C-alpha positions as MATLAB code, in Angstrom:
seq = 'MKKRVQRLQDRLEETIAALGSASYRHPWVVVLSVAAMVGGLALQIPQLEVVTQTDQYLDPSDPIRIDYDAFRQQFGHDDIVMVALQPADVFDSRFLVQLRTLHERLEEEVPHVDEVQSLINARRTRGEGDTLIVDELLEEWPEDEAALAELREAVLANSNYRDLFISSDGRTTAVIVRAQAYESSEGAGLLAGFEDDAAVPEEEPEFLSSDSQRELVDAVRSVVADTLPAGIPVAVAGNPVVLASTQAYMFRDMGRFTALALVALASLLGLTLRRASGVVVPIVVVVLTLSSTIGMMAATGRPITFITQVIPSFVLAVGVGFSVHVLAIFFQRLDLGDEEHEAIVHALRHSGPAIAMSAVTTAGGMFSFLASSLLPVRDLGIFIPFGVLLASTLALTLVPALLRLLRVRPRKLAEYSGVPPTERVLEACARFGVRHARAVTLACVPLLLFMLAGIPRISRDFNPIEWLPEDEPARVATDFIDRYMGGATNLELVIDAREVNALHDPPTLRRIEAIQRYVEIVAGGQISKTMSLADVSKEIHQALNGGDPDRYAIPDTRLLLAQEMLLFESAGSDDLEDFTDTGFQLARITLKGKQENTSRYSAFLEKHRPEFERLANGRDVVMTGSMVIGTHIADLTVVTALRSYALAFTLITPLMILFIGRLRIGLVSIVPNLAPILMILGFMGWTGIPLDVFTVLVAGIALGLVVDDTLHILNGFRRDYLESGDVEQAIVKTMRTTGRALLFTTLGLTTAFAIYGFSGALSIKNFGLLTALAIALAFVFDLFLSPALLALVYGKKEHVKAIS';
ca = [
     140.356   61.670   67.175;
     138.623   61.941   63.769;
     139.427   58.326   62.900;
     138.234   57.147   66.312;
     134.926   58.996   65.916;
     134.583   57.601   62.394;
     135.114   54.078   63.698;
     132.470   54.644   66.373;
     130.054   55.941   63.758;
     130.728   52.967   61.519;
     130.211   50.606   64.436;
     126.939   52.362   65.289;
     125.807   52.002   61.671;
     126.637   48.280   61.664;
     124.878   47.715   65.003;
     121.698   49.470   63.866;
     121.687   47.578   60.562;
     122.173   44.248   62.364;
     119.412   45.096   64.863;
     117.003   46.022   62.088;
     117.905   42.922   60.102;
     117.214   40.716   63.120;
     113.889   42.457   63.651;
     113.014   41.853   60.008;
     113.844   38.152   60.237;
     111.925   37.621   63.507;
     108.988   40.024   63.256;
     106.617   38.239   65.629;
     109.199   38.162   68.406;
     109.549   41.944   68.105;
     105.811   42.587   67.805;
     104.880   40.411   70.789;
     107.696   41.842   72.940;
     106.607   45.391   72.180;
     102.958   44.480   72.795;
     103.810   43.009   76.201;
     105.793   46.086   77.253;
     103.237   48.601   75.997;
     100.337   46.598   77.377;
     101.857   46.537   80.840;
     102.336   50.302   80.865;
      98.966   51.046   79.237;
      97.209   49.187   82.051;
      98.506   51.871   84.418;
      96.819   54.739   82.522;
      93.522   54.581   84.517;
      95.584   55.369   87.636;
      96.842   58.632   86.135;
      96.064   61.629   88.317;
      95.256   65.139   87.212;
      96.586   68.050   89.297;
      95.634   71.680   88.783;
      96.555   73.262   92.136;
      99.425   75.633   91.512;
     101.074   74.880   94.865;
     101.668   71.363   93.503;
     103.990   72.920   90.901;
     106.477   73.518   93.721;
     108.816   70.961   95.230;
     107.751   69.903   98.763;
     111.096   71.239  100.021;
     110.500   74.692   98.541;
     110.299   77.213  101.442;
     107.275   78.927   99.863;
     105.382   75.649   99.707;
     106.436   74.739  103.229;
     105.028   78.060  104.472;
     101.806   77.504  102.522;
     101.344   73.974  103.868;
     101.980   75.199  107.419;
      99.403   77.947  106.903;
      96.755   75.480  105.738;
      97.503   73.147  108.624;
      96.901   75.998  111.042;
      94.102   78.005  109.422;
      92.577   75.796  106.746;
      92.090   76.495  103.053;
      92.762   80.089  102.011;
      90.921   79.809   98.701;
      87.199   80.481   98.541;
      84.384   80.001   96.069;
      82.410   83.226   95.897;
      78.868   83.300   94.545;
      78.031   86.921   93.754;
      74.402   87.889   93.147;
      73.024   91.172   91.853;
      69.247   91.243   92.349;
      67.042   94.289   91.889;
      67.231   94.827   95.661;
      69.438   92.829   98.007;
      67.164   93.663  100.953;
      63.906   92.673   99.290;
      62.118   90.048  101.387;
      61.560   87.680   98.441;
      65.209   87.766   97.485;
      66.307   87.159  101.068;
      64.190   83.979  101.091;
      65.949   82.883   97.891;
      69.298   83.709   99.459;
      68.448   81.640  102.547;
      67.405   78.687  100.395;
      70.629   78.932   98.409;
      72.701   79.154  101.591;
      71.025   76.107  103.151;
      71.297   74.011   99.989;
      74.984   74.835   99.638;
      75.566   73.673  103.217;
      73.595   70.467  102.720;
      74.365   69.399   99.157;
      77.918   70.495   98.342;
      80.701   68.026   99.258;
      84.041   68.916  100.858;
      82.678   72.132  102.413;
      84.108   73.512  105.619;
      81.844   76.526  105.959;
      79.250   78.586  104.057;
      78.964   82.287  104.939;
      76.575   84.965  103.731;
      74.280   87.652  105.072;
      72.163   84.785  106.392;
      74.720   83.746  109.022;
      77.092   86.728  109.079;
      78.439   87.312  112.567;
      76.499   89.855  114.613;
      78.163   90.910  117.860;
      76.201   92.934  120.431;
      76.219   93.597  124.128;
      73.462   93.553  126.721;
      74.929   95.020  129.878;
      77.997   92.992  130.713;
      76.877   90.126  128.503;
      78.316   89.640  125.012;
      75.978   88.041  122.502;
      77.363   86.626  119.277;
      74.725   85.311  116.900;
      73.792   85.280  113.222;
      72.655   88.404  111.404;
      69.338   86.922  110.248;
      68.702   84.684  113.213;
      65.616   86.838  113.710;
      63.959   87.072  110.298;
      62.749   90.577  109.272;
      58.978   90.440  108.929;
      58.116   93.945  107.764;
      59.473   96.908  105.826;
      60.730   98.603  108.964;
      62.805   95.541  109.887;
      64.148   95.342  106.351;
      65.128   99.013  106.442;
      66.858   98.446  109.779;
      68.684   95.441  108.290;
      69.827   97.479  105.299;
      71.192  100.219  107.552;
      73.013   97.758  109.813;
      74.608   95.849  106.942;
      75.795   98.920  105.048;
      77.228  100.427  108.224;
      79.237   97.325  109.137;
      82.714   97.593  107.666;
      83.365   93.889  108.345;
      80.637   92.955  105.867;
      81.783   95.318  103.131;
      83.378   93.660  100.074;
      82.812   90.309  101.739;
      79.040   89.864  101.949;
      77.908   93.159  100.422;
      79.399   95.470   97.820;
      80.272   99.065   98.667;
      77.188  100.329   96.824;
      74.903   97.758   98.452;
      73.715   96.339   95.110;
      75.636   93.060   95.099;
      75.779   90.368   97.756;
      77.937   87.283   98.011;
      77.884   83.794   99.454;
      81.292   82.475  100.519;
      81.925   78.726  100.265;
      85.100   77.638  102.048;
      86.487   74.236  101.117;
      87.846   71.932  103.767;
      91.617   71.811  103.839;
      91.965   68.035  103.809;
      90.758   65.232  101.599;
      89.198   63.293  104.474;
      87.246   64.419  107.498;
      90.004   62.937  109.685;
      92.113   65.936  108.769;
      89.735   68.188  110.666;
      91.576   67.199  113.832;
      94.500   69.322  112.782;
      92.208   72.348  112.413;
      90.099   71.893  115.525;
      91.985   74.826  116.931;
      90.223   76.023  120.080;
      88.675   72.686  121.029;
      90.620   70.932  123.773;
      89.498   67.444  122.732;
      90.471   67.818  119.082;
      91.391   64.456  117.632;
      94.711   64.341  115.842;
      94.936   61.685  113.107;
      97.694   59.092  113.357;
      98.955   59.869  109.823;
      99.181   63.283  108.251;
      96.166   63.495  105.899;
      96.324   64.673  102.309;
      95.260   68.159  101.338;
      92.117   68.457   99.236;
      92.763   67.085   95.756;
      92.028   68.637   92.369;
      89.227   66.135   91.773;
      87.587   66.990   95.092;
      87.834   70.708   94.388;
      86.218   70.097   91.015;
      83.398   68.134   92.685;
      82.838   71.037   95.066;
      82.770   73.605   92.259;
      80.468   71.496   90.093;
      78.082   71.043   93.002;
      78.086   74.780   93.775;
      77.287   75.616   90.158;
      74.535   73.002   90.074;
      72.897   74.248   93.261;
      73.100   77.874   92.111;
      71.559   77.068   88.721;
      68.781   74.998   90.329;
      67.949   77.490   93.094;
      68.004   80.985   91.636;
      65.550   82.381   89.071;
      66.900   83.272   85.641;
      66.504   87.015   86.116;
      69.192   87.434   88.790;
      72.737   88.076   87.497;
      75.049   85.611   89.221;
      78.766   84.854   89.082;
      80.652   81.887   90.588;
      84.375   82.562   90.911;
      87.446   82.057   93.066;
      90.661   80.104   92.702;
      88.987   76.653   92.992;
      86.612   77.650   90.184;
      89.484   78.739   87.949;
      91.380   75.504   88.641;
      88.292   73.317   88.065;
      87.642   75.087   84.775;
      91.318   74.675   83.886;
      91.065   70.925   84.508;
      87.964   70.590   82.320;
      89.520   72.739   79.624;
      92.760   70.752   79.788;
      90.963   67.441   79.226;
      89.002   68.906   76.334;
      92.062   70.471   74.713;
      94.368   67.498   75.251;
      91.945   65.084   73.610;
      91.038   67.489   70.823;
      94.603   68.529   70.006;
      95.916   64.957   70.127;
      93.196   63.845   67.721;
      93.860   66.803   65.429;
      97.588   66.071   65.488;
      96.965   62.435   64.554;
      94.692   63.421   61.664;
      97.116   66.084   60.434;
     100.115   63.755   60.650;
      98.243   60.943   58.891;
      97.296   63.357   56.090;
     100.880   64.545   55.733;
     102.109   60.948   55.685;
      99.701   60.128   52.893;
     100.777   63.139   50.860;
     104.481   62.590   51.465;
     104.870   58.812   51.183;
     101.731   58.072   49.101;
     101.289   54.538   50.486;
      98.886   53.002   52.993;
     101.792   51.353   54.807;
     103.482   54.762   54.985;
     100.532   55.973   57.054;
      99.775   52.879   59.133;
     103.298   52.032   60.317;
     104.262   55.480   61.736;
     100.836   55.907   63.376;
     101.126   52.489   65.056;
     104.602   53.411   66.318;
     103.558   56.745   67.806;
     100.343   55.411   69.367;
     102.365   52.686   71.106;
     104.964   55.260   72.175;
     102.344   57.654   73.500;
     100.507   54.895   75.412;
     103.783   53.802   77.000;
     104.773   57.347   77.928;
     101.439   58.169   79.581;
     101.466   54.758   81.250;
     104.954   55.421   82.608;
     103.718   58.687   84.124;
     100.910   56.808   85.855;
     103.205   53.991   86.977;
     105.645   56.423   88.587;
     102.893   58.440   90.273;
     103.400   61.636   88.288;
     100.225   63.536   87.368;
      99.076   65.285   84.234;
      99.091   69.061   84.699;
      98.212   72.000   82.520;
     101.886   72.134   81.511;
     102.520   68.436   80.854;
      99.485   68.217   78.566;
     101.913   69.153   75.744;
     103.595   65.728   75.995;
     101.182   63.843   73.662;
     101.529   66.268   70.746;
     105.311   66.396   71.172;
     105.711   62.611   71.235;
     103.372   62.180   68.262;
     105.258   64.621   66.043;
     108.758   63.451   66.971;
     107.869   59.755   66.843;
     106.373   60.014   63.366;
     109.499   61.811   62.147;
     111.778   58.952   63.192;
     109.691   56.414   61.310;
     109.467   58.597   58.210;
     113.251   58.819   57.889;
     113.393   55.017   57.686;
     110.375   54.636   55.416;
     111.396   57.348   52.929;
     114.703   55.629   52.099;
     113.156   52.155   52.291;
     110.449   52.985   49.747;
     112.959   54.719   47.504;
     115.314   51.702   47.463;
     112.454   49.231   47.121;
     111.084   51.056   44.076;
     114.564   51.156   42.526;
     114.686   47.360   42.546;
     116.246   46.339   45.889;
     114.882   43.290   47.686;
     112.784   44.075   50.752;
     115.443   42.980   53.244;
     118.168   44.767   51.309;
     116.086   47.974   51.214;
     115.525   47.783   54.975;
     119.227   47.357   55.703;
     120.137   50.198   53.329;
     117.546   52.512   54.947;
     118.854   51.745   58.421;
     122.466   52.246   57.379;
     121.573   55.564   55.789;
     119.180   57.003   58.381;
     119.719   54.853   61.472;
     122.777   56.662   62.894;
     121.143   60.062   62.348;
     117.936   58.817   64.055;
     119.938   57.575   67.030;
     121.938   60.802   67.181;
     118.886   63.044   66.880;
     117.040   61.011   69.526;
     119.935   61.490   71.932;
     120.243   65.226   71.195;
     116.469   65.761   71.461;
     116.412   63.852   74.738;
     119.451   65.863   75.840;
     117.637   69.103   75.090;
     114.637   67.910   77.104;
     116.871   66.735   79.960;
     117.652   70.419   80.465;
     114.214   70.803   82.060;
     115.409   68.659   84.960;
     117.162   71.774   86.230;
     113.798   73.477   86.764;
     112.425   74.060   90.254;
     108.871   73.627   88.873;
     107.743   70.002   89.139;
     105.630   69.871   85.937;
     108.519   71.329   83.913;
     110.828   68.802   85.536;
     108.399   66.066   84.473;
     108.845   67.201   80.863;
     112.572   66.556   81.329;
     111.802   62.952   82.337;
     108.915   61.727   80.223;
     109.582   63.483   76.909;
     113.089   61.937   76.740;
     111.504   58.588   77.624;
     109.032   58.961   74.760;
     111.662   60.202   72.318;
     114.113   57.390   73.041;
     111.337   54.804   72.901;
     110.035   56.182   69.584;
     113.519   56.037   68.058;
     114.008   52.478   69.312;
     110.696   51.379   67.816;
     111.571   53.107   64.540;
     114.728   51.007   64.309;
     113.177   47.702   65.437;
     109.385   47.614   65.174;
     109.242   49.355   61.769;
     111.327   46.629   60.038;
     109.155   43.963   61.697;
     105.924   45.608   60.573;
     107.234   46.057   57.031;
     108.023   42.326   56.901;
     104.489   41.468   58.035;
     102.830   43.946   55.659;
     104.760   42.713   52.612;
     105.096   46.108   50.898;
     105.147   45.953   47.108;
     107.452   48.098   44.979;
     106.082   50.709   42.601;
     106.828   50.824   38.928;
     109.843   52.906   37.932;
     107.639   54.770   35.456;
     106.110   56.551   38.390;
     109.502   58.157   39.039;
     109.959   60.269   35.931;
     112.360   63.003   36.941;
     112.982   64.663   40.293;
     109.796   65.464   42.269;
     108.948   69.206   42.510;
     109.467   69.386   46.277;
     112.948   67.933   45.978;
     113.795   70.314   43.130;
     112.867   73.239   45.362;
     114.967   71.889   48.227;
     117.930   71.351   45.908;
     117.609   74.884   44.524;
     117.637   76.349   48.039;
     120.748   74.356   48.939;
     122.523   75.404   45.733;
     121.707   79.046   46.446;
     123.185   78.736   49.951;
     126.399   77.204   48.627;
     126.839   79.586   45.700;
     126.080   82.729   47.733;
     127.557   81.547   51.005;
     129.047   84.843   52.132;
     125.967   86.909   51.220;
     123.586   84.479   52.972;
     125.715   84.474   56.120;
     126.108   88.261   56.233;
     122.377   88.783   55.628;
     121.603   86.826   58.817;
     123.840   88.974   61.028;
     121.791   92.217   61.242;
     118.561   90.238   61.613;
     119.982   88.305   64.555;
     121.407   91.453   66.166;
     118.015   93.155   65.952;
     116.282   90.175   67.543;
     118.944   89.906   70.251;
     118.158   93.487   71.263;
     114.605   92.416   72.074;
     115.532   89.684   74.567;
     116.108   92.040   77.563;
     112.571   93.376   77.023;
     110.943   90.041   77.923;
     108.702   90.260   81.004;
     107.583   87.420   83.289;
     104.021   86.416   84.135;
     101.905   83.800   85.882;
      98.134   84.169   85.835;
      96.066   80.952   85.625;
      92.943   82.909   84.682;
      94.632   83.717   81.369;
      94.917   79.990   80.640;
      91.185   80.169   79.929;
      89.501   81.828   76.927;
      88.147   85.330   77.510;
      84.542   84.129   77.137;
      84.954   81.125   79.455;
      82.337   81.368   82.300;
      84.952   81.192   85.085;
      86.904   84.070   83.557;
      83.764   86.167   82.985;
      82.657   85.472   86.573;
      86.085   86.455   87.909;
      85.888   89.796   86.095;
      82.383   90.328   87.545;
      83.500   89.660   91.109;
      86.653   91.747   90.686;
      84.467   94.650   89.554;
      81.688   94.480   92.128;
      83.116   92.624   95.152;
      86.789   93.596   95.015;
      87.991   90.127   94.009;
      88.168   86.660   95.545;
      91.933   86.087   95.716;
      93.808   86.192   99.003;
      97.268   87.232  100.110;
      97.962   85.988  103.619;
     100.336   87.463  106.193;
     101.222   85.412  109.254;
     103.051   87.170  112.074;
     104.747   85.151  114.787;
     104.715   87.212  117.990;
     107.189   84.692  119.524;
     105.440   84.190  122.858;
     102.179   82.695  124.095;
      99.307   85.170  124.609;
     101.312   87.909  122.911;
      98.155   88.900  121.000;
      96.517   89.846  124.292;
      98.934   92.758  124.329;
      97.211   95.914  122.920;
     100.399   97.375  121.323;
     100.947   94.102  119.469;
      97.389   94.105  118.154;
      97.713   97.759  117.158;
     100.761   96.891  115.088;
      98.582   94.411  113.187;
      95.997   97.142  112.758;
      98.719   99.492  111.474;
      99.679   96.968  108.789;
      96.049   96.789  107.663;
      95.748  100.569  107.471;
      99.039  100.809  105.581;
      97.818   98.266  102.991;
      94.491  100.057  102.574;
      96.349  103.306  101.877;
      99.076  102.082   99.529;
      97.196   99.293   97.720;
      93.633  100.507   97.461;
      93.450   99.562   93.780;
      94.744   96.021   94.293;
      93.574   95.075   97.778;
      89.888   95.645   98.485;
      89.690   94.364  102.051;
      91.845   93.366  105.004;
      90.791   91.116  107.907;
      92.512   90.181  111.154;
      92.119   89.559  114.873;
      92.293   93.318  115.367;
      88.931   93.683  113.571;
      87.336   91.106  115.850;
      88.767   92.806  118.937;
      87.388   96.206  117.888;
      84.012   94.652  117.110;
      83.829   93.062  120.562;
      84.908   96.256  122.331;
      82.309   98.334  120.511;
      79.546   95.829  121.294;
      80.410   95.836  125.016;
      80.232   99.624  125.016;
      76.680  100.002  123.779;
      77.570   99.906  120.083;
      79.190  103.346  120.271;
      81.054  103.929  116.950;
      83.756  105.819  118.867;
      84.505  102.669  120.851;
      85.329  100.660  117.736;
      88.902  100.323  118.945;
      91.357   97.930  120.529;
      91.115   97.932  124.351;
      93.758   99.901  126.224;
      94.853   97.223  128.689;
      96.079   93.673  128.336;
      93.679   92.416  131.008;
      90.630   93.958  129.344;
      91.598   92.674  125.910;
      92.071   89.134  127.251;
      88.739   89.266  129.103;
      86.883   90.425  126.010;
      88.403   87.646  123.938;
      87.335   85.135  126.582;
      83.792   86.518  126.524;
      83.736   86.148  122.736;
      84.778   82.495  122.975;
      82.291   81.861  125.761;
      79.518   83.309  123.593;
      79.903   80.297  121.335;
      81.789   81.785  118.391;
      84.700   79.889  116.866;
      85.741   82.756  114.577;
      88.937   83.461  116.522;
      90.500   80.317  115.054;
      90.322   81.978  111.641;
      92.831   84.614  112.779;
      95.039   83.115  115.496;
      96.164   79.884  117.119;
      95.129   78.509  120.518;
      98.103   80.180  122.211;
      97.404   83.642  120.716;
     100.915   83.699  119.321;
     100.278   83.628  115.557;
      98.376   86.445  113.907;
      96.803   86.041  110.470;
      96.075   89.049  108.264;
      94.060   88.318  105.121;
      94.352   90.733  102.213;
      91.571   90.152   99.668;
      92.211   91.403   96.164;
      91.560   91.075   92.468;
      92.864   88.434   90.086;
      95.709   90.270   88.370;
      99.010   89.742   86.649;
     101.515   88.378   89.154;
     104.038   91.016   88.134;
     101.880   93.612   89.919;
     101.687   91.544   93.083;
     105.383   90.718   92.843;
     106.180   94.432   92.738;
     103.765   94.986   95.637;
     105.423   92.331   97.805;
     108.969   93.454   97.031;
     108.127   97.072   97.708;
     106.136   96.699  100.913;
     107.685   93.689  102.659;
     110.223   95.875  104.540;
     107.412   98.124  105.794;
     105.393   95.124  106.971;
     108.390   93.908  108.945;
     108.990   97.390  110.362;
     105.372   97.740  111.459;
     105.532   94.267  113.015;
     108.392   95.567  115.147;
     110.917   93.013  113.975;
     108.654   90.005  114.407;
     108.676   87.295  111.746;
     106.284   88.056  108.872;
     105.468   85.194  106.509;
     103.697   85.989  103.247;
     101.705   83.132  101.757;
      98.496   82.288   99.927;
      97.641   81.860   96.267;
      99.003   85.293   95.332;
     102.418   84.475   96.767;
     102.427   81.027   95.138;
     101.705   82.620   91.758;
     104.371   85.279   92.216;
     106.941   82.667   93.227;
     106.135   80.516   90.194;
     106.569   83.577   87.950;
     110.008   84.146   89.486;
     110.926   80.489   89.008;
     110.036   80.646   85.298;
     112.919   83.079   84.828;
     115.268   80.786   86.759;
     113.964   77.821   84.749;
     114.636   79.665   81.493;
     118.214   80.528   82.404;
     119.021   77.060   83.721;
     117.324   75.028   81.003;
     118.621   77.114   78.093;
     122.185   76.984   79.404;
     121.979   73.274   80.171;
     120.400   72.443   76.799;
     123.177   74.279   74.989;
     125.804   72.625   77.192;
     124.387   69.145   76.544;
     123.648   69.453   72.830;
     126.856   71.167   71.656;
     129.269   68.375   72.739;
     126.872   65.764   71.349;
     126.803   67.520   67.972;
     130.613   67.719   67.909;
     130.914   64.053   68.936;
     128.431   62.815   66.344;
     129.882   64.912   63.519;
     133.475   64.120   64.451;
     134.978   67.567   63.824;
     135.189   70.400   66.323;
     134.949   73.149   63.720;
     131.956   71.670   61.898;
     130.301   70.785   65.190;
     130.521   74.366   66.374;
     129.325   75.665   63.011;
     126.324   73.309   63.141;
     125.111   75.035   66.308;
     124.601   78.351   64.500;
     121.555   77.388   62.376;
     120.044   75.748   65.466;
     120.688   78.556   67.927;
     119.692   81.350   65.529;
     115.933   80.541   65.417;
     115.825   80.229   69.213;
     117.378   83.676   69.652;
     115.002   85.082   67.050;
     111.970   83.689   68.890;
     113.147   85.107   72.229;
     113.764   88.469   70.584;
     110.343   88.313   68.943;
     108.786   87.750   72.374;
     110.574   90.809   73.736;
     109.655   93.091   70.833;
     105.995   91.984   70.732;
     105.411   91.953   74.502;
     104.746   88.214   74.816;
     105.608   87.402   78.446;
     107.701   84.560   79.781;
     105.256   82.267   81.596;
     105.098   78.575   82.476;
     104.274   77.780   78.833;
     106.436   80.137   76.798;
     109.421   79.269   78.998;
     109.288   75.835   77.350;
     109.577   77.123   73.782;
     113.337   77.571   73.535;
     114.256   74.296   75.272;
     111.756   72.229   73.282;
     112.603   73.904   69.981;
     116.362   73.536   70.511;
     115.938   69.847   71.249;
     113.910   69.420   68.056;
     115.659   71.571   65.488;
     119.020   69.827   65.863;
     117.419   66.728   64.328;
     117.251   68.195   60.824;
     120.786   69.526   61.063;
     122.066   66.118   62.138;
     120.353   64.390   59.242;
     121.774   66.968   56.806;
     125.307   66.728   58.194;
     125.148   62.942   58.395;
     124.097   62.743   54.732;
     126.574   65.443   53.728;
     129.452   63.607   55.432;
     128.606   60.394   53.578;
     128.155   62.094   50.176;
     131.169   64.399   50.526;
     133.396   61.404   51.189;
     132.314   60.071   47.789;
     132.466   63.261   45.700;
     134.729   65.772   47.461;
     132.412   68.526   46.136;
     130.420   70.620   48.640;
     127.609   71.573   46.279;
     127.211   68.098   44.858;
     127.189   66.555   48.328;
     124.585   69.017   49.628;
     122.334   68.522   46.595;
     122.534   64.738   46.893;
     121.735   64.982   50.600;
     118.624   67.028   49.835;
     117.617   64.505   47.177;
     117.784   61.540   49.571;
     116.936   63.156   52.914;
     115.165   66.378   51.969;
     111.668   64.940   51.606;
     111.822   63.330   55.068;
     113.160   66.583   56.532;
     110.322   68.502   54.915;
     107.821   66.062   56.370;
     109.253   66.222   59.892;
     109.215   70.016   59.739;
     105.626   70.073   58.496;
     104.642   67.468   61.076;
     106.258   69.288   63.982;
     104.979   72.724   62.968;
     101.477   71.317   62.470;
     101.486   69.490   65.806;
     102.455   72.651   67.673;
     100.508   75.096   65.500;
      97.351   73.189   66.474;
      97.705   74.798   69.896;
      96.972   78.072   68.106;
      93.318   76.987   68.146;
      93.330   77.172   71.943;
      91.284   79.945   73.455;
      93.912   80.336   76.178;
      96.451   82.977   75.190;
      99.376   81.335   77.019;
      98.874   77.994   75.270;
      98.302   79.696   71.935;
     101.567   81.619   72.324;
     103.429   78.442   73.245;
     102.168   76.494   70.239;
     102.630   79.223   67.647;
     106.068   80.277   68.908;
     107.332   76.687   68.927;
     105.946   76.095   65.427;
     107.576   79.308   64.231;
     110.929   78.306   65.755;
     110.827   74.926   63.997;
     109.885   76.528   60.660;
     112.667   79.092   60.998;
     115.153   76.349   61.803;
     114.195   74.532   58.609;
     114.742   77.713   56.590;
     118.150   78.171   58.210;
     119.000   74.539   57.424;
     118.065   75.070   53.776;
     120.112   78.222   53.307;
     122.488   78.907   56.197;
     123.754   75.352   56.796;
     124.883   74.916   53.155;
     126.413   78.400   53.220;
     128.399   77.669   56.385;
     129.549   74.308   55.032;
     130.753   76.014   51.859;
     132.612   78.668   53.876;
     134.204   76.153   56.234;
     135.270   73.600   53.613;
     135.992   75.977   50.765;
     136.587   74.851   47.218;
     140.134   73.685   47.759;
     139.547   71.411   50.756;
     140.214   67.770   49.950;
     137.978   64.857   50.689;
     140.354   63.555   53.334;
     139.526   66.604   55.457;
     136.583   64.834   56.999;
     137.574   61.248   56.517;
];
């Protein structure tokens, strides 16, 4: 087995050397071939889509997404844009004129709008004898103080307006902008609801896109800013606003962080390799790799999301590292007197197998994300491996070609007087690990046990508002609306009564009313308002009974209830379609609440779902809406963590054993790689950092990265130990030849991810800093623990033939 693995490794080394030699001899063939491939993919980049809707994180076959899509097909978009205003007096005549102007401009100037609602057109239901009149609240404009006082009294007394158009204290009013459900107006046929001649499109239309939602939000903000005087406090919030702000913030961060990563990596290259070619060649390689990776995403129809924005920084850091491992040995051999071609071949023989191995293990670690049920995380498992494997291929082929074209000159040997300080430090660390092997190993045990104890304390979370900085306008506006209007986020319940016209049955409608009352009692702090067909029925019944407050109730008989509903439809209102279908079989209950941590809503749903089903008398109750989507994604992050971590470990461990060629050493090599991951997870538990869609990536990404250094160390150690038979000497020589490149890759990776620490979004900041910390810890373990374990495993008496 050992000899067979050794033969495979030797064959791999020969193949890589031959490939690099051919690339060196025919540089223009390589350059033009790479240019053609990259150019073809780069042309696809303008087609790249950006998606911010959280429902798009779910697979189309996911039952939660299926329920949500069915809800939107029946009732339209559940998300709203709420414009909250806090004038000196809501019922002042001058302000009401401003409110009317704002309302009309929003209707006329904002694209993709289904409906605008406010006190201007709020439904007013009244009866005159046996006639039901349904009109708009301010259809008759108040002309004097008495009319304004009457308006104030009517608005504050109407429970249907409260926390929707007017705050409980009457000091804040709101305009509700509802987006259309579909991208094109043809989709309106699916929502025509109560119209008999509703046109149904031949093909199922697309739901409203992220770009269209952003256009709507931008237009709302523009109209608000242009219409209202500066003295009126105003807030524009809602899920579309948060997602539009997320999209803008993502573009700004992705461009800024990619540029910062390039500058940082170029600076590190200059400091490490101290040559212009040492900066230019790796940067060219990673720019080509990044262009190809983003182009591949566009070509395959996969969008950029808030999660997949980490791909550029990842590819940049990893791609530079591959090139550096080749260049470091090449420059060293060139300066020692080798011919250029000879130096290239030597560099590829020395570092090529480790580059190939580390590329495969890194890609294997990223492949673990394919097990995720979240589409953006799954995309990481496709396109990061693509970028990693492409970067390693270019490092082994394009780098030799570029070096031939650049004609790099050797430096004078006088410049190499003694061992550089960085390498002396690395050698000293390795010697310490070997000479104090048992003490180093034992010292790690209590630290790891302490960190392991923190892992069960990790909580889960999903809250897109926390992706934005605390001072971001959308986040400030959300806090304002949560405080004064009870929030702008909806949880939707859909009850299937299982037979046509079942909602004409008073007991059935009272069960819906009972669910609303139950929610108002048990979730008063989370849910500010509930709305359903039962509210409309009570409103109609009261109006037909002279407005008597005691008659605000559901009718007692099925016939009367059906007649009153028919009168409401005949009066010209289409509001019934907001709460039921044409057959009065489906009942919608909207629960409006604040933007909060999904763990609270998850606990709410788990606790109260059985009671909802009991109150519905065994009828099917479907929970959907943005709250449910968020809660489901939070649950899937835990599943993603368990699956991806287990799969990454399962994929990487056999690869390490195969590449190293010894079971015992392969298993030992996992320890310094797994230890920093466990420490980071424990750190999250002890410090209260939650597991969200970003931090769930840390362990999988870090594990895929940190094995690279270990592979390079073990590959160099294997080669040097075969020559000397001395553990300490082999480790020291490995650090002398490979250590500087390992230091660079660690600095490059930690810098690339630490840059995310500049993000104002806490989730992204946590992701970047935790990943950088994991990589730094892994390097420390490789400096001390890997040499210690090698010393313990080989011992002083083990002969060279042990690994030959």
